[in-house]
mmCIF file of C-alpha atoms in Angstrom:
data_model
loop_
_atom_site.group_PDB
_atom_site.id
_atom_site.type_symbol
_atom_site.label_atom_id
_atom_site.label_comp_id
_atom_site.label_asym_id
_atom_site.label_seq_id
_atom_site.Cartn_x
_atom_site.Cartn_y
_atom_site.Cartn_z
ATOM 1 C CA MET A 1 87.452 75.368 152.202
ATOM 2 C CA SER A 2 88.245 72.792 154.883
ATOM 3 C CA GLY A 3 87.470 72.314 158.541
ATOM 4 C CA HIS A 4 86.256 74.773 161.123
ATOM 5 C CA SER A 5 87.705 77.579 163.178
ATOM 6 C CA LYS A 6 90.744 76.973 165.404
ATOM 7 C CA TRP A 7 90.437 80.541 166.651
ATOM 8 C CA HIS A 8 87.084 80.308 168.440
ATOM 9 C CA ASN A 9 88.294 79.927 172.025
ATOM 10 C CA ILE A 10 91.023 82.530 171.684
ATOM 11 C CA ARG A 11 88.598 84.993 170.119
ATOM 12 C CA LEU A 12 85.882 84.234 172.689
ATOM 13 C CA ARG A 13 88.262 85.068 175.521
ATOM 14 C CA LYS A 14 89.851 88.025 173.751
ATOM 15 C CA GLY A 15 86.466 89.563 172.964
ATOM 16 C CA LYS A 16 85.617 89.649 176.636
ATOM 17 C CA GLN A 17 89.015 91.040 177.615
ATOM 18 C CA ASP A 18 89.225 93.623 174.859
ATOM 19 C CA ALA A 19 85.958 95.097 176.107
ATOM 20 C CA VAL A 20 87.510 95.960 179.458
ATOM 21 C CA ARG A 21 91.157 96.623 178.625
ATOM 22 C CA SER A 22 93.681 96.763 175.817
ATOM 23 C CA LYS A 23 97.433 96.610 175.830
ATOM 24 C CA SER A 24 98.982 99.521 177.662
ATOM 25 C CA PHE A 25 101.112 101.977 175.717
ATOM 26 C CA THR A 26 104.084 100.647 177.691
ATOM 27 C CA LYS A 27 103.537 97.133 176.339
ATOM 28 C CA LEU A 28 102.951 98.417 172.824
ATOM 29 C CA ALA A 29 106.120 100.513 172.972
ATOM 30 C CA ALA A 30 108.138 97.509 174.145
ATOM 31 C CA GLU A 31 106.794 95.515 171.208
ATOM 32 C CA ILE A 32 107.898 98.237 168.790
ATOM 33 C CA ILE A 33 111.316 98.630 170.445
ATOM 34 C CA VAL A 34 112.147 94.928 170.165
ATOM 35 C CA ALA A 35 110.868 94.668 166.595
ATOM 36 C CA ALA A 36 112.969 97.674 165.521
ATOM 37 C CA LYS A 37 115.995 96.345 167.393
ATOM 38 C CA ASN A 38 115.767 92.955 165.677
ATOM 39 C CA GLY A 39 114.860 93.999 162.157
ATOM 40 C CA GLY A 40 115.514 97.704 161.686
ATOM 41 C CA GLY A 41 113.340 100.795 161.852
ATOM 42 C CA ASN A 42 111.601 100.624 158.469
ATOM 43 C CA PRO A 43 108.124 99.030 158.767
ATOM 44 C CA ASP A 44 108.069 98.401 155.008
ATOM 45 C CA LEU A 45 111.076 96.096 155.348
ATOM 46 C CA ASN A 46 110.394 94.736 158.840
ATOM 47 C CA LEU A 47 107.136 92.774 159.051
ATOM 48 C CA SER A 48 107.277 92.403 162.827
ATOM 49 C CA LEU A 49 107.691 96.152 163.213
ATOM 50 C CA ARG A 50 104.840 96.798 160.806
ATOM 51 C CA GLN A 51 102.535 94.622 162.882
ATOM 52 C CA ALA A 52 103.683 96.280 166.117
ATOM 53 C CA VAL A 53 103.049 99.735 164.657
ATOM 54 C CA ASP A 54 99.633 98.643 163.353
ATOM 55 C CA ASN A 55 98.747 97.373 166.831
ATOM 56 C CA ALA A 56 99.820 100.674 168.368
ATOM 57 C CA LYS A 57 97.809 102.724 165.884
ATOM 58 C CA LYS A 58 94.753 100.541 166.516
ATOM 59 C CA ALA A 59 95.088 101.385 170.223
ATOM 60 C CA SER A 60 95.303 105.127 169.396
ATOM 61 C CA MET A 61 98.905 105.394 170.538
ATOM 62 C CA PRO A 62 100.209 108.890 169.620
ATOM 63 C CA ALA A 63 102.436 109.059 166.551
ATOM 64 C CA ASP A 64 105.247 110.684 168.560
ATOM 65 C CA ASN A 65 105.241 107.750 170.985
ATOM 66 C CA ILE A 66 105.494 105.313 168.095
ATOM 67 C CA LYS A 67 108.354 107.268 166.542
ATOM 68 C CA ARG A 68 110.297 107.404 169.820
ATOM 69 C CA ALA A 69 109.807 103.678 170.383
ATOM 70 C CA ILE A 70 111.232 102.940 166.945
ATOM 71 C CA GLN A 71 114.195 105.223 167.649
ATOM 72 C CA ARG A 72 114.846 103.470 170.962
ATOM 73 C CA GLY A 73 114.871 100.168 169.132
ATOM 74 C CA THR A 74 117.330 101.351 166.499
ATOM 75 C CA GLY A 75 119.548 103.019 169.102
ATOM 76 C CA GLU A 76 118.866 106.587 168.012
ATOM 77 C CA LEU A 77 117.435 107.244 171.482
ATOM 78 C CA ALA A 78 118.466 105.748 174.810
ATOM 79 C CA GLY A 79 116.024 103.447 176.559
ATOM 80 C CA ALA A 80 115.444 100.162 178.354
ATOM 81 C CA ASN A 81 117.054 97.065 176.852
ATOM 82 C CA TYR A 82 114.130 94.698 176.264
ATOM 83 C CA GLU A 83 114.468 91.041 175.335
ATOM 84 C CA GLU A 84 111.932 88.536 174.059
ATOM 85 C CA LEU A 85 111.162 85.553 176.257
ATOM 86 C CA THR A 86 108.688 82.714 175.810
ATOM 87 C CA TYR A 87 107.693 80.595 178.786
ATOM 88 C CA GLU A 88 106.007 77.232 178.396
ATOM 89 C CA GLY A 89 104.054 75.154 180.841
ATOM 90 C CA TYR A 90 100.814 73.555 181.880
ATOM 91 C CA GLY A 91 97.803 75.156 183.510
ATOM 92 C CA PRO A 92 94.698 73.639 185.113
ATOM 93 C CA ALA A 93 93.637 70.309 183.531
ATOM 94 C CA LYS A 94 97.165 70.063 182.063
ATOM 95 C CA VAL A 95 96.322 72.562 179.345
ATOM 96 C CA ALA A 96 99.402 73.687 177.394
ATOM 97 C CA VAL A 97 100.159 77.392 177.924
ATOM 98 C CA LEU A 98 102.554 79.651 175.981
ATOM 99 C CA VAL A 99 103.449 83.008 177.540
ATOM 100 C CA GLN A 100 105.203 85.572 175.332
ATOM 101 C CA CYS A 101 107.012 88.335 177.219
ATOM 102 C CA LEU A 102 109.103 91.429 176.605
ATOM 103 C CA THR A 103 111.185 92.376 179.615
ATOM 104 C CA ASP A 104 114.113 94.440 180.813
ATOM 105 C CA ASN A 105 114.544 92.186 183.868
ATOM 106 C CA LYS A 106 114.553 88.463 183.085
ATOM 107 C CA GLN A 107 114.901 87.363 186.716
ATOM 108 C CA ARG A 108 111.839 89.342 187.788
ATOM 109 C CA THR A 109 109.727 88.118 184.915
ATOM 110 C CA VAL A 110 110.494 84.411 185.231
ATOM 111 C CA ALA A 111 109.849 84.508 188.983
ATOM 112 C CA ASP A 112 106.515 86.268 188.541
ATOM 113 C CA VAL A 113 105.336 84.015 185.712
ATOM 114 C CA ARG A 114 106.360 80.882 187.606
ATOM 115 C CA SER A 115 104.425 82.097 190.647
ATOM 116 C CA ILE A 116 101.262 82.586 188.578
ATOM 117 C CA PHE A 117 101.556 79.072 187.139
ATOM 118 C CA THR A 118 102.097 77.568 190.582
ATOM 119 C CA LYS A 119 99.235 79.424 192.278
ATOM 120 C CA ALA A 120 96.873 78.205 189.551
ATOM 121 C CA GLY A 121 97.893 74.602 190.137
ATOM 122 C CA GLY A 122 99.999 74.527 186.992
ATOM 123 C CA LYS A 123 103.693 74.108 186.338
ATOM 124 C CA MET A 124 106.243 75.795 184.100
ATOM 125 C CA GLY A 125 108.094 73.477 181.745
ATOM 126 C CA GLU A 126 111.416 73.450 179.954
ATOM 127 C CA SER A 127 111.948 75.477 176.803
ATOM 128 C CA GLY A 128 110.557 73.507 173.868
ATOM 129 C CA SER A 129 108.373 71.277 176.018
ATOM 130 C CA ILE A 130 105.091 72.408 174.442
ATOM 131 C CA ALA A 131 106.046 74.766 171.607
ATOM 132 C CA HIS A 132 105.570 71.927 169.105
ATOM 133 C CA LEU A 133 101.871 71.891 170.006
ATOM 134 C CA PHE A 134 101.390 75.305 168.352
ATOM 135 C CA GLU A 135 102.046 76.916 164.987
ATOM 136 C CA SER A 136 102.271 80.588 164.058
ATOM 137 C CA LYS A 137 99.344 81.700 161.910
ATOM 138 C CA GLY A 138 97.683 84.818 160.627
ATOM 139 C CA ILE A 139 93.911 84.993 161.098
ATOM 140 C CA PHE A 140 91.399 87.366 159.491
ATOM 141 C CA LEU A 141 87.839 87.188 160.822
ATOM 142 C CA PHE A 142 84.842 88.139 158.665
ATOM 143 C CA GLU A 143 81.312 88.576 159.975
ATOM 144 C CA PRO A 144 78.414 86.882 158.156
ATOM 145 C CA GLY A 145 77.308 88.661 155.005
ATOM 146 C CA VAL A 146 80.488 90.675 154.461
ATOM 147 C CA ALA A 147 81.836 88.417 151.730
ATOM 148 C CA THR A 148 80.992 85.146 150.050
ATOM 149 C CA GLU A 149 83.153 82.089 150.472
ATOM 150 C CA GLU A 150 83.977 82.173 146.769
ATOM 151 C CA ALA A 151 85.139 85.803 146.866
ATOM 152 C CA LEU A 152 87.323 85.221 149.907
ATOM 153 C CA MET A 153 88.886 82.100 148.441
ATOM 154 C CA GLU A 154 89.614 83.786 145.127
ATOM 155 C CA ILE A 155 91.266 86.852 146.661
ATOM 156 C CA ALA A 156 92.905 85.374 149.756
ATOM 157 C CA LEU A 157 94.262 82.170 148.236
ATOM 158 C CA GLU A 158 95.650 84.088 145.269
ATOM 159 C CA ALA A 159 97.533 86.306 147.745
ATOM 160 C CA GLY A 160 99.033 83.316 149.558
ATOM 161 C CA ALA A 161 96.485 82.391 152.234
ATOM 162 C CA GLU A 162 96.371 78.755 153.313
ATOM 163 C CA ASP A 163 92.648 78.276 153.796
ATOM 164 C CA VAL A 164 89.218 79.799 154.288
ATOM 165 C CA VAL A 165 87.218 78.154 157.081
ATOM 166 C CA GLU A 166 83.824 78.571 158.675
ATOM 167 C CA ALA A 167 83.845 80.747 161.780
ATOM 168 C CA GLU A 168 81.940 79.875 164.921
ATOM 169 C CA GLY A 169 78.545 81.563 164.795
ATOM 170 C CA GLY A 170 78.746 82.234 161.069
ATOM 171 C CA GLY A 171 81.056 84.140 158.788
ATOM 172 C CA PHE A 172 84.506 83.034 157.722
ATOM 173 C CA GLU A 173 88.120 83.079 158.794
ATOM 174 C CA VAL A 174 91.066 83.380 156.438
ATOM 175 C CA GLU A 175 94.152 81.508 157.637
ATOM 176 C CA THR A 176 97.676 82.303 156.499
ATOM 177 C CA THR A 177 101.269 81.788 157.515
ATOM 178 C CA PHE A 178 103.006 84.576 159.395
ATOM 179 C CA GLU A 179 105.230 85.176 156.355
ATOM 180 C CA ASN A 180 102.242 85.770 154.063
ATOM 181 C CA PHE A 181 100.169 87.709 156.596
ATOM 182 C CA PHE A 182 100.802 91.182 155.173
ATOM 183 C CA ALA A 183 100.462 90.091 151.538
ATOM 184 C CA VAL A 184 97.037 88.656 152.324
ATOM 185 C CA LYS A 185 96.137 91.747 154.360
ATOM 186 C CA ALA A 186 97.058 93.997 151.435
ATOM 187 C CA ALA A 187 94.933 91.938 149.041
ATOM 188 C CA LEU A 188 91.904 91.987 151.346
ATOM 189 C CA ASP A 189 92.282 95.727 151.912
ATOM 190 C CA ALA A 190 92.619 96.390 148.178
ATOM 191 C CA ALA A 191 89.406 94.439 147.567
ATOM 192 C CA LYS A 192 87.705 96.495 150.315
ATOM 193 C CA LEU A 193 86.728 93.364 152.221
ATOM 194 C CA ALA A 194 86.255 94.553 155.796
ATOM 195 C CA TYR A 195 87.403 92.079 158.441
ATOM 196 C CA VAL A 196 86.557 92.331 162.132
ATOM 197 C CA SER A 197 90.134 91.542 163.117
ATOM 198 C CA GLY A 198 93.405 90.586 161.492
ATOM 199 C CA GLU A 199 96.304 89.381 163.605
ATOM 200 C CA THR A 200 98.941 86.725 164.099
ATOM 201 C CA ALA A 201 98.696 84.165 166.864
ATOM 202 C CA MET A 202 100.021 80.824 168.050
ATOM 203 C CA ILE A 203 97.288 78.377 167.061
ATOM 204 C CA PRO A 204 97.160 74.910 168.670
ATOM 205 C CA VAL A 205 97.719 71.975 166.328
ATOM 206 C CA MET A 206 95.268 69.985 168.452
ATOM 207 C CA THR A 207 93.018 71.159 171.269
ATOM 208 C CA LYS A 208 92.250 69.693 174.682
ATOM 209 C CA GLU A 209 88.688 69.691 175.984
ATOM 210 C CA VAL A 210 88.229 71.466 179.311
ATOM 211 C CA ASP A 211 85.167 71.329 181.559
ATOM 212 C CA ALA A 212 83.508 74.419 183.028
ATOM 213 C CA LYS A 213 85.306 74.254 186.388
ATOM 214 C CA ASP A 214 88.769 73.926 184.872
ATOM 215 C CA ALA A 215 87.927 76.557 182.252
ATOM 216 C CA GLU A 216 87.129 79.057 184.995
ATOM 217 C CA ALA A 217 90.435 78.353 186.758
ATOM 218 C CA LEU A 218 92.341 78.551 183.474
ATOM 219 C CA LEU A 219 90.795 81.884 182.489
ATOM 220 C CA LYS A 220 91.628 83.342 185.893
ATOM 221 C CA MET A 221 95.234 82.233 185.425
ATOM 222 C CA ILE A 222 95.360 83.784 181.954
ATOM 223 C CA ASP A 223 93.898 87.027 183.288
ATOM 224 C CA ARG A 224 96.641 87.214 185.936
ATOM 225 C CA LEU A 225 99.306 86.561 183.332
ATOM 226 C CA GLU A 226 97.987 89.187 180.921
ATOM 227 C CA GLU A 227 97.745 91.763 183.696
ATOM 228 C CA HIS A 228 101.511 91.469 184.205
ATOM 229 C CA ASP A 229 103.411 94.369 182.655
ATOM 230 C CA ASP A 230 105.954 92.100 180.948
ATOM 231 C CA VAL A 231 103.457 89.711 179.342
ATOM 232 C CA GLN A 232 102.500 90.460 175.749
ATOM 233 C CA SER A 233 100.415 87.433 174.775
ATOM 234 C CA VAL A 234 99.131 84.170 176.224
ATOM 235 C CA PHE A 235 98.036 81.183 174.132
ATOM 236 C CA THR A 236 96.616 77.798 175.143
ATOM 237 C CA ASN A 237 95.392 74.617 173.484
ATOM 238 C CA ALA A 238 92.211 74.572 175.577
ATOM 239 C CA ASP A 239 88.881 73.764 173.956
ATOM 240 C CA LEU A 240 86.663 75.818 176.246
ATOM 241 C CA PRO A 241 82.990 74.984 176.778
ATOM 242 C CA ASP A 242 80.491 77.350 175.183
ATOM 243 C CA GLU A 243 79.204 80.037 177.520
ATOM 244 C CA GLU A 244 75.575 79.917 178.499
ATOM 245 C CA ASP A 245 73.459 82.993 177.861
#
């Protein structure tokens, strides 16, 4: 085991947001459509589609909706032509911000996202300007007492995980590459090791400390971005201050 959690600030923010809202079925359907379009309609052969379907099931999206979204992606049914877009820029305190979108109207989306950056005192950058500050990872979070470090290391590392690290507040996190995410998930599930969450995310290589004032402005900006219908995910390299009780 090495180091400590890189997922703390993302999870801290997501926990608060997930309590009040989850992705709409429209966003989940768009995710499925694009995944099926890019890699085919079989979740067993298309890892991105499998994750999109898992996300939809977790949100209690009806099976018929999932099936139709897959068929729209493969062309069996007519539907909107979505494309994947990633916008990069800087938010308050020059924090790096990645915005992942699925849209059927690129002009609308870029204008709206740029406006949110600008109103928050930030600025959108060129493609590739900050992407190197992040890496795609899979993260599984375990609460304290669910599993020992030794058990997690034996099972997860054998399945292809990169590391097991201490989680903020206790427990452990299993880190893996995107490519090995589902192999590790299958191994953890087979061992009946219950994780609080398992997902892929863009994890910052290095973080930037942010004070309370800038953190508040940054979180408001992220909220506005995530409320946009075309925005799927937002990631930053901010090291947010701990919240006071």
